[in-house]
Amino acid sequence: MTERKWLSRRALLAAGSLAATGAPALGAEPQGRRLGEGRRFYGERSPFETSARSFGASTLPVPTGASRTPLQDLFGIITPSALHFERHHSGVPAIDPAAHALVIHGLVEWPLRLSMSDLRRFPSVSRIHFIECAGNGGREHRGDPGATAALSHGLLSCSEWSGILLRTLLQEVGARPTARWIIAEGADASRHVRSIPIEKALDDTIIAYGQNGEALRPEQGYPLRLVVPGWEGNVSVKWLQRLQVAEEPAMARDEAAVYTDFMPNGRSLHFTFEQEANSVITRPSGGQHLERRGFHEISGLAWSGRGRIAKVEVSTDQGRTWHAAELQGPVFTKALTRFRLPWRWSGGETTLESRATDETGYVQPTREALVAKRGLTPGPDGFLHYHGIKRWFVKASGEVSHV
Amino acid sequence: MTERKWLSRRALLAAGSLAATGAPALGAEPQGRRLGEGRRFYGERSPFETSARSFGASTLPVPTGASRTPLQDLFGIITPSALHFERHHSGVPAIDPAAHALVIHGLVEWPLRLSMSDLRRFPSVSRIHFIECAGNGGREHRGDPGATAALSHGLLSCSEWSGILLRTLLQEVGARPTARWIIAEGADASRHVRSIPIEKALDDTIIAYGQNGEALRPEQGYPLRLVVPGWEGNVSVKWLQRLQVAEEPAMARDEAAVYTDFMPNGRSLHFTFEQEANSVITRPSGGQHLERRGFHEISGLAWSGRGRIAKVEVSTDQGRTWHAAELQGPVFTKALTRFRLPWRWSGGETTLESRATDETGYVQPTREALVAKRGLTPGPDGFLHYHGIKRWFVKASGEVSHV
């Protein structure tokens, strides 16, 4: 332990004056000398913390729309529930859980109406998964990159979800052999509906009532939602009130008209469920500023709707060379994965970008490769399922920018 | 999928009327028909949710004291930051992070004063660990068991902590070969001080600035704290402002006078750091009520300061027979571990209790075995390090109680 490694010579000089005094020099303005605040029943963050969801520009009538998670301010893989991104089509309903129920009917032996209390009696699970809006990165696709990680990738969050596996409930109601789809309906004013193939319903789909240890937040579907791991966010139906077991999908508005992908040949894709391997450097990222040359940690998030992240590579030289980043373990399937790489900034202009590979071997493509495949014609809900490599620009001033 | 498994005959009868209608009968009072609320910059929980930290009886002057996590209301393993237990000796200081610094001095080559901005440049980690107050369960020890899981075991919480490994900083300042202890000081009014052996400091101790994705909460040490995984909570010094590298411990008040364990022979133990293997059933638990006979899921939390939980056994018949509970994976070291066991309540009086075994083979003892070893003379801060088996009583009425 005799070699200083991380801090710059400038920091060492500053520290030298401390050594010269022979005694610990505390902050110039010692804080906390007075008796502090008392206990609280339910805590709040420090008033010095102001990180917030960003609304961006929206042409939608209030209160519909989206808000984005400030990924650039966050640590680890858990998104604070207060900062989980929002996307709703008719506002956030205020639902009394005592009056809420889930109806399961259709191709089943025993249709059921389950109260929240009934649901709490079933065997439960808790799992860490990301949820990402299909439209995340849409502005990157159309060539108008987001100025911050929130604006470029912030329709993305990760929570510990608690609830019941949907397959447990399907066993309970006795789904019939002809069942092929589950049609889920929310209790928001728009009665949002999506259809899910029976295979996914019997795999890892969760009927969730808990988020990060406590009840779901209202904007995340309180008191009950679907969590369909790895799939585009809007199939994880919030404020869930009805599951119909059926032979055919509902062909609801949000799967037949919007939330479809336009292709260059003029056709469109329906039921493009899986979110592909993706990543973004969150620190340093757009809007941040490198105060000093020397060591900085590059840190970011990678994820894939197809399983675990296997590898993240980072380039700090316009993509000429790539370095394997460290992945924070354990790596969960269909969850945000934190990656980190030590980096020494020499003070000049450079670029920072990351490239994820998932356990299926799928490698995150460049924007150019995606555009060649998908074209530049937006669908009715904009560009969906964009997952191209994101490049940040570091200026000589230390400013980090999207251009 | 033709056999109903979990719900009672009574629930089936209720569901039958639903089948008879031939169409889904939604709730009698459909909710969410009107346009809902708009987006928010920083979310809040539903007004229908009222779970809170409990203060219990305290004879300490305000604002010092403790508040307890409502374990009985929580899901999974992450404790919502707003419900993380509190224990502070002189209130919660309001610290401006821009004026806060960490000084490292003593037996080091290069003493340093590090701003929060400096600290963010070092290689970081995020890890899920519990923190438990040494006094957790003290009332169980003295034979006055808590009426709820909060009151019996609620000085216990678990978070994803983000920050820097202490060993990274000790390498940076060049700790000298004679260094044996790290003396940590907080910036609260009492200037709380604890000493940590160098081996633990070089192992898994974290200088944390993040909690569950965002900055530490004020009552958890904002903007900087130690997290000493698996050890009694008060060595995880909050509002951390100073680390002195030394040959001897400070023998500070909270390690020489209080936070010591009285033994039956009249002597007391100092530096009893590790929290032993422990567990508690949180559902059904004291204060809850079983509405119906039939299937209920038993769920609870187990933890050990010595590593991973290897096994949790549950008895529902006064300890005559024990059944292995399912552990929610991945099981993290020195983290809360959720266990679950399906159980069918026949409607009569019974008991529910859990027994944890950790990866070292240590088996959670009965209260009787602990009292035989530790006696019934409280130390200056009450009974510490209690970890006996907790038994809940189920009455024929369905009421769950501590007696």
PDB file of C-alpha atoms in Angstrom, chain A residues 1 14 18 30 68 165 176 178 181 183 194 198 253-254 276 285 292 359 361 374 395:
ATOM      1  CA  MET A   1       0.000   0.000   0.000  1.00  0.00           C
ATOM      2  CA  ALA A  14      -3.868  20.125  -2.089  1.00  0.00           C
ATOM      3  CA  LEU A  18      -3.172  19.043   5.117  1.00  0.00           C
ATOM      4  CA  PRO A  30     -18.008  22.518  10.134  1.00  0.00           C
ATOM      5  CA  ARG A  68     -37.953  10.093 -17.945  1.00  0.00           C
ATOM      6  CA  LEU A 165     -46.267 -15.633 -11.179  1.00  0.00           C
ATOM      7  CA  ARG A 176     -57.961 -24.800 -21.250  1.00  0.00           C
ATOM      8  CA  THR A 178     -56.976 -24.196 -26.583  1.00  0.00           C
ATOM      9  CA  TRP A 181     -53.236 -15.622 -25.631  1.00  0.00           C
ATOM     10  CA  ILE A 183     -55.593 -10.365 -22.934  1.00  0.00           C
ATOM     11  CA  ARG A 194     -52.499  -5.711 -24.573  1.00  0.00           C
ATOM     12  CA  ILE A 198     -49.527 -18.026 -23.484  1.00  0.00           C
ATOM     13  CA  ARG A 253     -55.419  -0.249 -30.586  1.00  0.00           C
ATOM     14  CA  ASP A 254     -52.031  -0.373 -28.862  1.00  0.00           C
ATOM     15  CA  GLU A 276     -32.896  -5.832 -27.721  1.00  0.00           C
ATOM     16  CA  SER A 285     -22.654  11.761 -19.885  1.00  0.00           C
ATOM     17  CA  ARG A 292      -9.996  17.797 -13.733  1.00  0.00           C
ATOM     18  CA  GLU A 359     -26.114 -14.069 -23.521  1.00  0.00           C
ATOM     19  CA  GLY A 361     -24.663 -13.425 -28.593  1.00  0.00           C
ATOM     20  CA  ARG A 374     -35.292  -0.184 -40.175  1.00  0.00           C
ATOM     21  CA  LYS A 395     -14.711  18.690 -25.111  1.00  0.00           C
TER      22      LYS A 395
END
